[in-house]
CSV table of C-alpha atoms and ligand atoms in Angstrom, one decimal:
chain,number,residue,atom,x,y,z
A,8,UNK,CA,15.6,18.7,-23.0
A,9,UNK,CA,17.9,21.4,-22.3
A,10,UNK,CA,20.5,21.2,-19.4
A,11,UNK,CA,19.7,23.4,-16.6
A,12,UNK,CA,22.7,25.4,-15.7
A,13,UNK,CA,22.2,27.7,-12.8
A,14,UNK,CA,23.9,31.1,-12.3
A,15,UNK,CA,27.1,30.5,-10.5
A,16,UNK,CA,29.9,32.3,-8.8
A,17,UNK,CA,33.3,31.4,-10.0
A,18,UNK,CA,35.0,30.6,-6.8
A,19,UNK,CA,37.7,28.0,-6.1
A,20,UNK,CA,37.5,26.0,-2.9
A,21,UNK,CA,39.0,27.5,0.2
A,22,UNK,CA,42.7,27.3,1.0
A,23,UNK,CA,41.7,25.3,4.0
A,24,UNK,CA,40.1,22.6,1.8
A,25,UNK,CA,43.1,22.5,-0.5
A,26,UNK,CA,45.4,22.2,2.6
A,27,UNK,CA,43.3,19.2,3.7
A,28,UNK,CA,43.9,17.5,0.4
A,29,UNK,CA,47.6,18.0,0.6
A,30,UNK,CA,47.7,16.7,4.1
A,31,UNK,CA,45.7,13.6,3.2
A,32,UNK,CA,47.8,13.0,0.1
A,33,UNK,CA,50.9,12.7,2.3
A,34,UNK,CA,49.4,9.5,3.8
A,35,UNK,CA,49.4,7.7,0.5
A,36,UNK,CA,52.9,8.7,-0.7
A,37,UNK,CA,55.0,5.6,-1.2
A,38,UNK,CA,52.0,3.3,-1.4
A,39,UNK,CA,51.2,3.4,-5.0
A,40,UNK,CA,52.7,4.5,-8.4
A,41,UNK,CA,50.8,7.2,-10.3
A,42,UNK,CA,48.2,5.1,-12.2
A,43,UNK,CA,47.6,6.1,-15.9
A,44,UNK,CA,43.8,5.6,-16.2
A,45,UNK,CA,41.0,7.3,-14.5
A,46,UNK,CA,39.6,4.0,-13.1
A,47,UNK,CA,42.9,2.7,-11.8
A,48,UNK,CA,43.8,6.0,-10.2
A,49,UNK,CA,40.4,6.3,-8.5
A,50,UNK,CA,40.8,2.7,-7.3
A,51,UNK,CA,44.0,3.6,-5.5
A,52,UNK,CA,41.9,5.5,-2.9
A,53,UNK,CA,39.1,2.9,-2.9
A,54,UNK,CA,36.9,4.8,-5.4
A,55,UNK,CA,35.4,4.3,-8.9
A,56,UNK,CA,35.5,6.6,-11.9
A,57,UNK,CA,32.6,5.9,-14.2
A,58,UNK,CA,30.9,7.1,-17.4
A,59,UNK,CA,27.3,7.1,-18.5
A,60,UNK,CA,27.1,5.0,-21.6
A,61,UNK,CA,24.5,4.4,-24.4
A,62,UNK,CA,23.7,0.9,-25.8
A,63,UNK,CA,23.6,2.4,-29.3
A,64,UNK,CA,27.2,3.5,-29.1
A,65,UNK,CA,28.7,0.2,-28.1
A,66,UNK,CA,29.5,-0.7,-31.8
A,67,UNK,CA,31.8,2.3,-31.9
A,68,UNK,CA,35.3,1.0,-31.4
A,69,UNK,CA,36.8,4.2,-30.3
A,70,UNK,CA,34.0,4.6,-27.8
A,71,UNK,CA,34.3,1.0,-26.3
A,72,UNK,CA,38.2,1.3,-26.3
A,73,UNK,CA,38.1,4.5,-24.1
A,74,UNK,CA,35.3,2.9,-22.1
A,75,UNK,CA,37.1,-0.3,-21.3
A,76,UNK,CA,40.4,1.3,-20.7
A,77,UNK,CA,39.5,4.3,-18.6
A,78,UNK,CA,36.4,3.5,-16.7
A,79,UNK,CA,35.6,1.1,-13.8
A,80,UNK,CA,31.9,2.1,-13.4
A,81,UNK,CA,29.1,2.5,-15.9
A,82,UNK,CA,25.6,4.0,-15.8
A,83,UNK,CA,23.0,3.5,-18.4
A,84,UNK,CA,22.3,6.9,-19.9
A,85,UNK,CA,18.7,6.1,-20.8
A,86,UNK,CA,18.3,2.3,-20.9
A,87,UNK,CA,17.1,1.7,-17.4
A,88,UNK,CA,14.6,4.5,-17.1
A,89,UNK,CA,10.9,3.9,-16.7
A,90,UNK,CA,10.0,4.5,-20.4
A,91,UNK,CA,12.7,2.1,-21.5
A,92,UNK,CA,12.1,-0.7,-19.2
A,93,UNK,CA,8.2,-0.7,-19.0
A,94,UNK,CA,6.9,0.8,-22.2
A,95,UNK,CA,3.5,-0.8,-21.6
A,96,UNK,CA,2.2,-1.4,-18.2
A,97,UNK,CA,3.3,-4.7,-16.8
A,98,UNK,CA,5.4,-5.5,-20.0
A,99,UNK,CA,9.0,-5.2,-19.1
A,100,UNK,CA,11.9,-4.9,-21.7
A,101,UNK,CA,15.4,-5.3,-20.5
A,102,UNK,CA,17.3,-5.8,-23.6
A,103,UNK,CA,19.2,-2.5,-23.8
A,104,UNK,CA,19.5,-2.3,-20.0
A,105,UNK,CA,21.0,-5.7,-19.9
A,106,UNK,CA,23.6,-4.7,-22.7
A,107,UNK,CA,24.7,-1.9,-20.4
A,108,UNK,CA,24.8,-4.2,-17.4
A,109,UNK,CA,26.7,-6.9,-19.2
A,110,UNK,CA,29.1,-4.4,-20.8
A,111,UNK,CA,30.0,-3.2,-17.2
A,112,UNK,CA,30.1,-6.6,-15.4
A,113,UNK,CA,32.2,-8.3,-18.2
A,114,UNK,CA,34.7,-5.5,-17.9
A,115,UNK,CA,34.9,-5.8,-14.1
A,116,UNK,CA,33.2,-2.5,-13.6
A,117,UNK,CA,30.5,-1.5,-11.1
A,118,UNK,CA,27.1,-0.7,-12.5
A,119,UNK,CA,25.0,2.2,-11.2
A,120,UNK,CA,21.3,1.9,-11.8
A,121,UNK,CA,19.6,5.0,-13.3
A,122,UNK,CA,16.8,5.6,-12.5
A,123,UNK,CA,13.8,3.8,-10.9
A,124,UNK,CA,11.3,6.8,-10.5
A,125,UNK,CA,11.5,10.2,-12.1
A,126,UNK,CA,9.0,12.7,-13.2
A,127,UNK,CA,10.6,12.7,-16.7
A,128,UNK,CA,11.0,9.9,-19.2
A,129,UNK,CA,7.9,8.1,-18.0
A,130,UNK,CA,6.1,5.9,-20.3
A,131,UNK,CA,2.8,7.5,-21.7
A,132,UNK,CA,0.6,5.0,-19.8
A,133,UNK,CA,2.2,6.2,-16.4
A,134,UNK,CA,1.9,9.9,-17.3
A,135,UNK,CA,-1.8,9.5,-17.6
A,136,UNK,CA,-2.3,7.7,-14.3
A,137,UNK,CA,-2.7,9.3,-10.9
A,138,UNK,CA,-3.7,8.4,-7.3
A,139,UNK,CA,-3.5,4.9,-6.0
A,140,UNK,CA,-3.3,3.5,-9.5
A,141,UNK,CA,-0.1,5.4,-10.1
A,142,UNK,CA,1.3,4.7,-6.7
A,143,UNK,CA,0.8,1.0,-7.2
A,144,UNK,CA,2.2,1.0,-10.7
A,145,UNK,CA,5.3,3.0,-9.5
A,146,UNK,CA,6.0,0.6,-6.6
A,147,UNK,CA,5.5,-2.3,-8.9
A,148,UNK,CA,8.0,-0.8,-11.3
A,149,UNK,CA,10.5,-0.4,-8.5
A,150,UNK,CA,10.0,-3.9,-7.4
A,151,UNK,CA,10.1,-5.5,-10.8
A,152,UNK,CA,13.2,-3.6,-12.1
A,153,UNK,CA,15.1,-3.9,-8.9
A,154,UNK,CA,14.3,-7.6,-8.8
A,155,UNK,CA,15.4,-8.1,-12.4
A,156,UNK,CA,18.8,-6.6,-11.6
A,157,UNK,CA,19.0,-8.0,-8.1
A,158,UNK,CA,22.5,-8.6,-6.7
A,159,UNK,CA,24.1,-6.9,-9.8
A,160,UNK,CA,23.8,-3.2,-9.2
A,161,UNK,CA,26.2,-1.3,-7.1
A,162,UNK,CA,23.9,1.6,-6.5
A,163,UNK,CA,20.4,2.6,-7.7
A,164,UNK,CA,19.1,6.0,-8.3
A,165,UNK,CA,15.8,5.1,-6.7
A,166,UNK,CA,14.3,8.5,-7.0
A,167,UNK,CA,15.6,11.2,-9.4
A,168,UNK,CA,15.0,15.0,-9.2
A,169,UNK,CA,12.1,15.1,-6.8
A,170,UNK,CA,12.9,18.6,-5.4
A,171,UNK,CA,12.0,22.0,-6.9
A,172,UNK,CA,14.5,24.5,-8.1
A,173,UNK,CA,14.7,27.9,-6.5
A,174,UNK,CA,14.4,29.0,-2.9
A,175,UNK,CA,11.5,26.9,-1.6
A,176,UNK,CA,13.5,23.8,-0.7
A,177,UNK,CA,10.3,21.9,-1.3
A,178,UNK,CA,9.3,18.9,-3.4
A,179,UNK,CA,8.7,19.4,-7.1
A,180,UNK,CA,5.1,19.0,-8.2
A,181,UNK,CA,4.7,15.9,-10.3
A,182,UNK,CA,2.2,13.1,-10.8
A,183,UNK,CA,4.2,11.0,-8.4
A,184,UNK,CA,4.3,13.8,-5.7
A,185,UNK,CA,0.5,14.1,-6.0
A,186,UNK,CA,0.2,10.5,-4.9
A,187,UNK,CA,1.4,11.6,-1.4
A,188,UNK,CA,4.4,13.0,0.1
A,189,UNK,CA,5.5,9.5,1.3
A,190,UNK,CA,6.0,8.2,-2.3
A,191,UNK,CA,9.8,8.6,-2.0
A,192,UNK,CA,10.0,6.5,1.2
A,193,UNK,CA,7.7,3.9,-0.3
A,194,UNK,CA,10.0,3.6,-3.3
A,195,UNK,CA,13.0,3.2,-1.1
A,196,UNK,CA,11.5,0.5,1.0
A,197,UNK,CA,10.3,-1.4,-2.1
A,198,UNK,CA,13.8,-1.1,-3.6
A,199,UNK,CA,15.4,-2.5,-0.4
A,200,UNK,CA,13.0,-5.3,-0.3
A,201,UNK,CA,13.7,-6.2,-3.9
A,202,UNK,CA,17.6,-5.9,-3.9
A,203,UNK,CA,19.0,-5.7,-0.3
A,204,UNK,CA,22.5,-5.6,-1.6
A,205,UNK,CA,22.3,-2.5,-3.7
A,206,UNK,CA,23.0,1.0,-2.3
A,207,UNK,CA,20.0,3.1,-2.6
A,208,UNK,CA,20.5,6.7,-3.6
A,209,UNK,CA,18.5,9.9,-4.1
A,210,UNK,CA,19.9,11.8,-7.0
A,211,UNK,CA,19.4,15.4,-8.0
A,212,UNK,CA,20.9,18.5,-9.9
A,213,UNK,CA,21.5,22.2,-8.8
A,214,UNK,CA,22.7,20.8,-5.6
A,215,UNK,CA,26.3,21.8,-6.1
A,216,UNK,CA,26.7,23.8,-3.0
A,217,UNK,CA,24.8,24.7,0.2
A,218,UNK,CA,21.6,26.2,-1.2
A,219,UNK,CA,17.8,26.0,-0.6
A,220,UNK,CA,17.4,23.0,-2.8
A,221,UNK,CA,20.1,20.9,-1.4
A,222,UNK,CA,19.1,21.9,2.1
A,223,UNK,CA,15.6,20.5,1.3
A,224,UNK,CA,17.1,17.4,0.3
A,225,UNK,CA,19.4,17.3,3.3
A,226,UNK,CA,16.5,17.6,5.5
A,227,UNK,CA,14.7,14.7,3.9
A,228,UNK,CA,17.8,12.5,4.2
A,229,UNK,CA,18.1,13.4,7.9
A,230,UNK,CA,14.5,12.6,8.4
A,231,UNK,CA,14.8,9.2,6.6
A,232,UNK,CA,17.9,8.3,8.7
A,233,UNK,CA,16.1,9.1,11.9
A,234,UNK,CA,13.1,7.0,11.0
A,235,UNK,CA,15.0,4.1,9.6
A,236,UNK,CA,13.8,4.6,6.0
A,237,UNK,CA,16.5,2.7,3.9
A,238,UNK,CA,18.7,5.2,2.2
A,239,UNK,CA,22.4,4.7,1.6
A,240,UNK,CA,23.6,7.5,-0.7
A,241,UNK,CA,23.0,10.8,-2.3
A,242,UNK,CA,24.0,11.5,-5.9
A,243,UNK,CA,25.1,15.0,-7.0
A,244,UNK,CA,24.5,15.2,-10.8
A,245,UNK,CA,26.8,18.2,-11.2
A,246,UNK,CA,26.0,19.4,-14.6
A,247,UNK,CA,28.2,22.5,-14.2
A,248,UNK,CA,28.5,25.8,-16.0
A,249,UNK,CA,31.7,27.8,-16.1
A,250,UNK,CA,32.0,28.2,-12.4
A,251,UNK,CA,31.7,26.3,-9.2
A,252,UNK,CA,30.1,27.2,-5.9
A,253,UNK,CA,32.6,27.8,-3.1
A,254,UNK,CA,30.7,25.4,-0.8
A,255,UNK,CA,30.7,22.4,-3.3
A,256,UNK,CA,33.0,20.3,-0.9
A,257,UNK,CA,31.3,21.5,2.3
A,258,UNK,CA,28.0,20.4,0.9
A,259,UNK,CA,29.2,16.9,0.1
A,260,UNK,CA,30.6,16.8,3.6
A,261,UNK,CA,27.3,17.7,5.3
A,262,UNK,CA,25.5,15.0,3.6
A,263,UNK,CA,28.3,12.5,4.4
A,264,UNK,CA,28.0,13.5,8.0
A,265,UNK,CA,24.4,12.3,8.0
A,266,UNK,CA,25.7,8.8,7.5
A,267,UNK,CA,25.2,8.3,3.7
A,268,UNK,CA,27.6,7.9,0.9
A,269,UNK,CA,27.9,10.7,-1.6
A,270,UNK,CA,28.6,10.3,-5.3
A,271,UNK,CA,29.1,12.6,-8.1
A,272,UNK,CA,26.8,11.0,-10.6
A,273,UNK,CA,26.4,13.0,-13.9
A,274,UNK,CA,29.4,15.3,-14.1
A,275,UNK,CA,29.8,17.4,-17.1
A,276,UNK,CA,31.3,21.0,-17.2
A,277,UNK,CA,30.8,23.6,-19.9
A,278,UNK,CA,33.9,24.1,-22.0
A,279,UNK,CA,35.5,27.5,-21.3
A,280,UNK,CA,38.6,29.0,-19.7
A,281,UNK,CA,38.1,27.1,-16.4
A,282,UNK,CA,36.9,23.7,-17.6
A,283,UNK,CA,40.2,21.8,-16.6
A,284,UNK,CA,40.3,23.6,-13.3
A,285,UNK,CA,36.8,23.0,-12.3
A,286,UNK,CA,37.2,19.3,-13.1
A,287,UNK,CA,40.1,19.2,-10.8
A,288,UNK,CA,38.3,21.0,-8.1
A,289,UNK,CA,35.3,18.6,-8.2
A,290,UNK,CA,37.7,15.7,-8.2
A,291,UNK,CA,39.6,16.9,-5.2
A,292,UNK,CA,36.4,17.7,-3.3
A,293,UNK,CA,35.3,14.0,-3.7
A,294,UNK,CA,38.7,12.8,-2.6
A,295,UNK,CA,38.6,15.0,0.4
A,296,UNK,CA,35.3,13.5,1.7
A,297,UNK,CA,35.9,10.0,2.8
A,298,UNK,CA,32.3,8.9,2.1
A,299,UNK,CA,32.5,10.2,-1.5
A,300,UNK,CA,32.8,6.8,-3.1
A,301,UNK,CA,33.1,7.8,-6.8
A,302,UNK,CA,32.6,10.0,-9.8
A,303,UNK,CA,30.7,9.4,-12.9
A,304,UNK,CA,31.0,11.6,-16.0
A,305,UNK,CA,27.8,11.9,-18.1
A,306,UNK,CA,29.3,10.6,-21.4
A,307,UNK,CA,32.7,9.9,-22.9
A,308,UNK,CA,33.5,12.2,-25.8
A,309,UNK,CA,32.2,15.7,-26.3
A,310,UNK,CA,30.2,14.4,-29.2
A,311,UNK,CA,28.4,11.8,-27.0
A,312,UNK,CA,27.2,14.5,-24.6
A,313,UNK,CA,23.5,15.5,-24.2
A,314,UNK,CA,24.6,19.1,-23.9
A,315,UNK,CA,25.2,19.8,-27.5
A,316,UNK,CA,27.8,22.4,-28.1
A,317,UNK,CA,28.9,22.7,-24.5
A,318,UNK,CA,31.9,20.3,-25.1
A,319,UNK,CA,31.6,19.3,-21.4
A,320,UNK,CA,33.5,16.0,-21.2
A,321,UNK,CA,37.0,14.7,-20.8
A,322,UNK,CA,37.6,13.5,-24.4
A,323,UNK,CA,37.1,15.5,-27.7
A,324,UNK,CA,35.1,14.2,-30.5
A,325,UNK,CA,38.0,12.2,-32.0
A,326,UNK,CA,38.6,10.5,-28.6
A,327,UNK,CA,41.7,12.5,-27.7
A,328,UNK,CA,42.2,13.3,-24.0
A,329,UNK,CA,41.5,16.9,-23.2
A,330,UNK,CA,43.2,19.2,-20.6
A,331,UNK,CA,40.3,18.5,-18.3
A,332,UNK,CA,41.2,14.7,-18.5
A,333,UNK,CA,44.8,15.5,-17.3
A,334,UNK,CA,43.5,17.7,-14.5
A,335,UNK,CA,41.2,14.9,-13.2
A,336,UNK,CA,43.9,12.2,-13.5
A,337,UNK,CA,46.5,14.3,-11.7
A,338,UNK,CA,43.9,15.0,-8.9
A,339,UNK,CA,43.1,11.3,-8.6
A,340,UNK,CA,46.8,10.5,-8.4
A,341,UNK,CA,47.4,13.0,-5.7
A,342,UNK,CA,45.2,10.7,-3.5
A,343,UNK,CA,42.9,11.5,-0.7
A,344,UNK,CA,40.8,10.1,2.1
A,345,UNK,CA,39.8,6.5,1.8
A,346,UNK,CA,36.0,5.6,1.9
A,347,UNK,CA,35.0,3.3,4.7
A,348,UNK,CA,33.8,-0.1,3.6
A,349,UNK,CA,30.0,-0.1,4.0
A,350,UNK,CA,27.6,-2.8,2.9
A,351,UNK,CA,23.9,-2.1,2.6
A,352,UNK,CA,21.5,-2.2,4.3
A,353,UNK,CA,23.3,0.4,6.4
A,354,UNK,CA,20.0,1.6,8.0
A,355,UNK,CA,18.4,-0.4,10.7
A,356,UNK,CA,15.7,-2.6,9.3
A,357,UNK,CA,12.9,-3.5,9.8
A,358,UNK,CA,11.1,-0.2,9.7
A,359,UNK,CA,7.8,-1.9,10.7
A,360,UNK,CA,8.0,-4.8,13.1
A,361,UNK,CA,6.5,-8.1,12.1
A,362,UNK,CA,2.8,-7.6,12.1
A,363,UNK,CA,1.7,-11.2,11.9
A,364,UNK,CA,3.5,-14.4,12.4
A,365,UNK,CA,3.0,-18.0,12.9
A,366,UNK,CA,4.6,-19.6,16.1
A,367,UNK,CA,8.3,-20.6,15.7
A,368,UNK,CA,8.7,-24.1,14.4
A,369,UNK,CA,8.9,-26.4,17.4
A,370,UNK,CA,9.7,-29.5,15.5
A,371,UNK,CA,10.2,-30.2,11.9
A,372,UNK,CA,8.2,-28.0,9.4
A,373,UNK,CA,8.5,-24.3,9.0
A,374,UNK,CA,7.3,-21.0,10.1
A,375,UNK,CA,6.7,-17.7,8.2
A,376,UNK,CA,7.0,-14.1,9.5
A,377,UNK,CA,6.0,-11.1,7.6
A,378,UNK,CA,7.2,-7.4,7.7
A,379,UNK,CA,5.1,-4.9,5.9
A,380,UNK,CA,5.8,-1.5,4.4
A,381,UNK,CA,2.5,0.1,3.9
A,382,UNK,CA,1.1,3.1,2.3
A,383,UNK,CA,-2.4,4.4,1.7
A,384,UNK,CA,-3.8,1.8,-0.6
A,385,UNK,CA,-1.1,-0.8,-0.8
A,386,UNK,CA,1.9,-2.5,0.6
A,387,UNK,CA,5.2,-4.4,0.2
A,388,UNK,CA,5.5,-7.6,2.3
A,389,UNK,CA,8.8,-9.2,3.0
A,390,UNK,CA,8.4,-12.9,4.3
A,391,UNK,CA,11.0,-14.9,6.1
A,392,UNK,CA,10.5,-18.6,5.9
A,393,UNK,CA,12.4,-20.5,8.8
A,394,UNK,CA,12.9,-24.2,8.9
A,395,UNK,CA,12.5,-26.1,12.1
A,396,UNK,CA,14.7,-28.8,13.6
A,397,UNK,CA,15.0,-30.6,10.1
A,398,UNK,CA,16.0,-29.4,6.8
A,399,UNK,CA,13.0,-28.8,4.4
A,400,UNK,CA,12.9,-29.4,0.6
A,401,UNK,CA,10.3,-27.1,-0.5
A,402,UNK,CA,7.7,-24.8,1.2
A,403,UNK,CA,4.3,-23.2,0.7
A,404,UNK,CA,3.2,-20.1,2.7
A,405,UNK,CA,-0.5,-19.4,2.7
A,406,UNK,CA,-1.6,-15.8,3.2
A,407,UNK,CA,-5.2,-14.8,4.0
A,408,UNK,CA,-6.0,-11.4,2.5
A,409,UNK,CA,-8.8,-9.2,3.6
A,410,UNK,CA,-11.6,-8.8,1.0
A,411,UNK,CA,-10.9,-6.3,-1.5
A,412,UNK,CA,-7.2,-6.8,-1.3
A,413,UNK,CA,-5.1,-8.5,-4.1
A,414,UNK,CA,-1.6,-9.5,-4.7
A,415,UNK,CA,-0.1,-7.6,-7.6
A,416,UNK,CA,3.4,-9.2,-7.8
A,417,UNK,CA,5.8,-11.6,-6.0
A,418,UNK,CA,9.5,-12.2,-6.1
A,419,UNK,CA,11.5,-15.3,-5.0
A,420,UNK,CA,8.2,-17.4,-5.0
A,421,UNK,CA,5.3,-18.2,-7.3
A,422,UNK,CA,1.8,-17.5,-6.2
A,423,UNK,CA,-1.4,-19.4,-6.9
A,424,UNK,CA,-4.4,-17.0,-6.8
A,425,UNK,CA,-4.2,-13.2,-6.1
A,426,UNK,CA,-7.3,-12.8,-3.7
A,427,UNK,CA,-8.6,-14.6,-0.7
A,428,UNK,CA,-6.1,-17.1,0.5
A,429,UNK,CA,-3.0,-16.9,-1.6
A,430,UNK,CA,-0.3,-19.7,-1.7
A,431,UNK,CA,3.2,-18.8,-2.3
A,432,UNK,CA,5.4,-21.7,-3.3
A,433,UNK,CA,9.2,-21.9,-3.1
A,434,UNK,CA,11.2,-21.6,-6.4
A,435,UNK,CA,14.2,-23.7,-7.4
A,436,UNK,CA,16.9,-21.7,-5.8
A,437,UNK,CA,15.2,-21.2,-2.3
A,438,UNK,CA,13.5,-24.7,-2.0
A,439,UNK,CA,16.1,-26.2,0.3
A,440,UNK,CA,16.4,-24.6,3.7
A,441,UNK,CA,18.7,-26.2,6.2
A,442,UNK,CA,17.5,-27.1,9.7
A,443,UNK,CA,17.1,-23.8,11.6
A,444,UNK,CA,18.0,-21.8,8.4
A,445,UNK,CA,15.8,-19.2,6.7
A,446,UNK,CA,15.1,-17.7,3.3
A,447,UNK,CA,13.1,-14.7,2.2
A,448,UNK,CA,10.5,-13.9,-0.4
A,449,UNK,CA,8.2,-11.0,-1.1
A,450,UNK,CA,5.1,-9.8,-2.6
A,451,UNK,CA,3.2,-6.6,-3.0
A,452,UNK,CA,-0.5,-5.9,-2.9
A,453,UNK,CA,-3.4,-3.6,-2.9
A,454,UNK,CA,-5.6,-2.8,0.2
A,455,UNK,CA,-4.5,-3.7,3.7
A,456,UNK,CA,-1.8,-6.4,4.3
A,457,UNK,CA,-2.5,-10.1,5.5
A,458,UNK,CA,-5.5,-10.4,7.7
A,459,UNK,CA,-4.2,-13.4,9.7
A,460,UNK,CA,-1.0,-15.3,10.7
A,461,UNK,CA,0.8,-16.8,7.8
A,462,UNK,CA,0.7,-20.6,7.6
A,463,UNK,CA,3.9,-22.4,6.4
A,464,UNK,CA,3.8,-26.0,5.2
A,465,UNK,CA,7.1,-27.9,4.4
A,466,UNK,CA,7.4,-30.4,1.6
B,524,XIL,C1,19.6,12.7,-20.2
B,524,XIL,C2,20.2,11.8,-21.3
B,524,XIL,O1,21.6,12.1,-21.3
B,524,XIL,C3,19.6,12.1,-22.6
B,524,XIL,O2,20.2,11.3,-23.7
B,524,XIL,C4,18.1,12.2,-22.6
B,524,XIL,O3,17.5,12.5,-23.9
B,524,XIL,C5,17.6,12.9,-21.5
B,524,XIL,O4,18.1,12.6,-20.3
B,524,XIL,N1,19.5,14.3,-15.4
B,524,XIL,C6,19.4,12.9,-15.4
B,524,XIL,C7,19.8,12.2,-16.7
B,524,XIL,O5,19.2,12.3,-14.3
B,524,XIL,O6,18.9,11.0,-16.7
B,524,XIL,C8,19.5,13.0,-17.9
B,524,XIL,O7,20.0,12.2,-19.0
B,524,XIL,C9,20.3,14.3,-17.7
B,524,XIL,C10,19.8,15.1,-16.6
């Protein structure tokens, strides 16, 4: 695949923006020594500095030395994509994704998950699906992968590159888009249900300034926020050419003002006269926007880059620091605004009020309430199990499904049967619920949701 580098004007950020950076840096003078690595200097203002990494390169000692020294966040370059994690439908392979995860976690780094749904790098079986079958497969994929990595991912790119290039500001045509315009919100809701602790991002390219494409995305995010669709962040890939749009920082800021974090997720900049300067400009733009929580470069050395010949990264093929590296480090050490501490979910759940519930437990025993996120042909159900006046040790929730409906997956519970009345039984880690306490499990299904109140039995 070729990188898509748009035509750009070579303009630096305005003097006003530069002034804001200087003013903000005054606030941190005296609070910290200049740090000597990218991760440590970003951490001084509460941010991360990450790299996309490839499992196949982890045996290269120069690569891992730079990785563990310089970066405090990692993204899997390919290993968590749909084709890598679900090569056959319903058969999940996490070996390489887990290697990236463990490389990051064992090094104290954040891990960005990339990417749950995308029109590219789909397994062959998904490429040939359409309609409800594809929608259900896609939501199942989101649920399964986000559940596998539950509690370990800092931020997920839930949906990648769903908007068209050019002046339309519209969605890109794809098999996913043809399942219905609500596919993106269905994916975000399923991701939230599966991993409530991860920040959920929309990620795209050619959004490096205020333009028709970024405005289309801006309008979607504004709509999601107004309707309570769970979205926490927007990723700006920033695969840049030899210039940078003068509205780069203003664009980050307008998204942040919608109440989402922003992140630079795949930064690489074509080598040319301005490479070091543009790296500095992008870094300062992030530092000037308080909700810009971090920057990720898309590879470590120029020879690791997907943009063959562009030499777009911070280290040369021998692992030496380039001028661009120094420019980024100096910008990070100059300091900036500090991101607010936000913990997802930052939107207001639930989107759909509980649709069916059993009465609250009056005495001992338990009750179960369900909240549904539905789409045409399927749903994701989140169930809360609440103990009554006595602690319980094990629970079973029975769910009556309408005829034609079936359960296609469950998390934090094991189900007996998939049609008719389906019993969901507690698993080891959520068996014990203290008096008055509660725990959650979920399932997804085809057809309409539960047809009657859920029945909870303790013991
Ligand atoms: C690229 C990888 O770097 C390549 O190794 C792979 O062959 C194709 O994908 N936008 C994205 C990334 O979101 O996943 C892409 O990564 C680069 C463009």
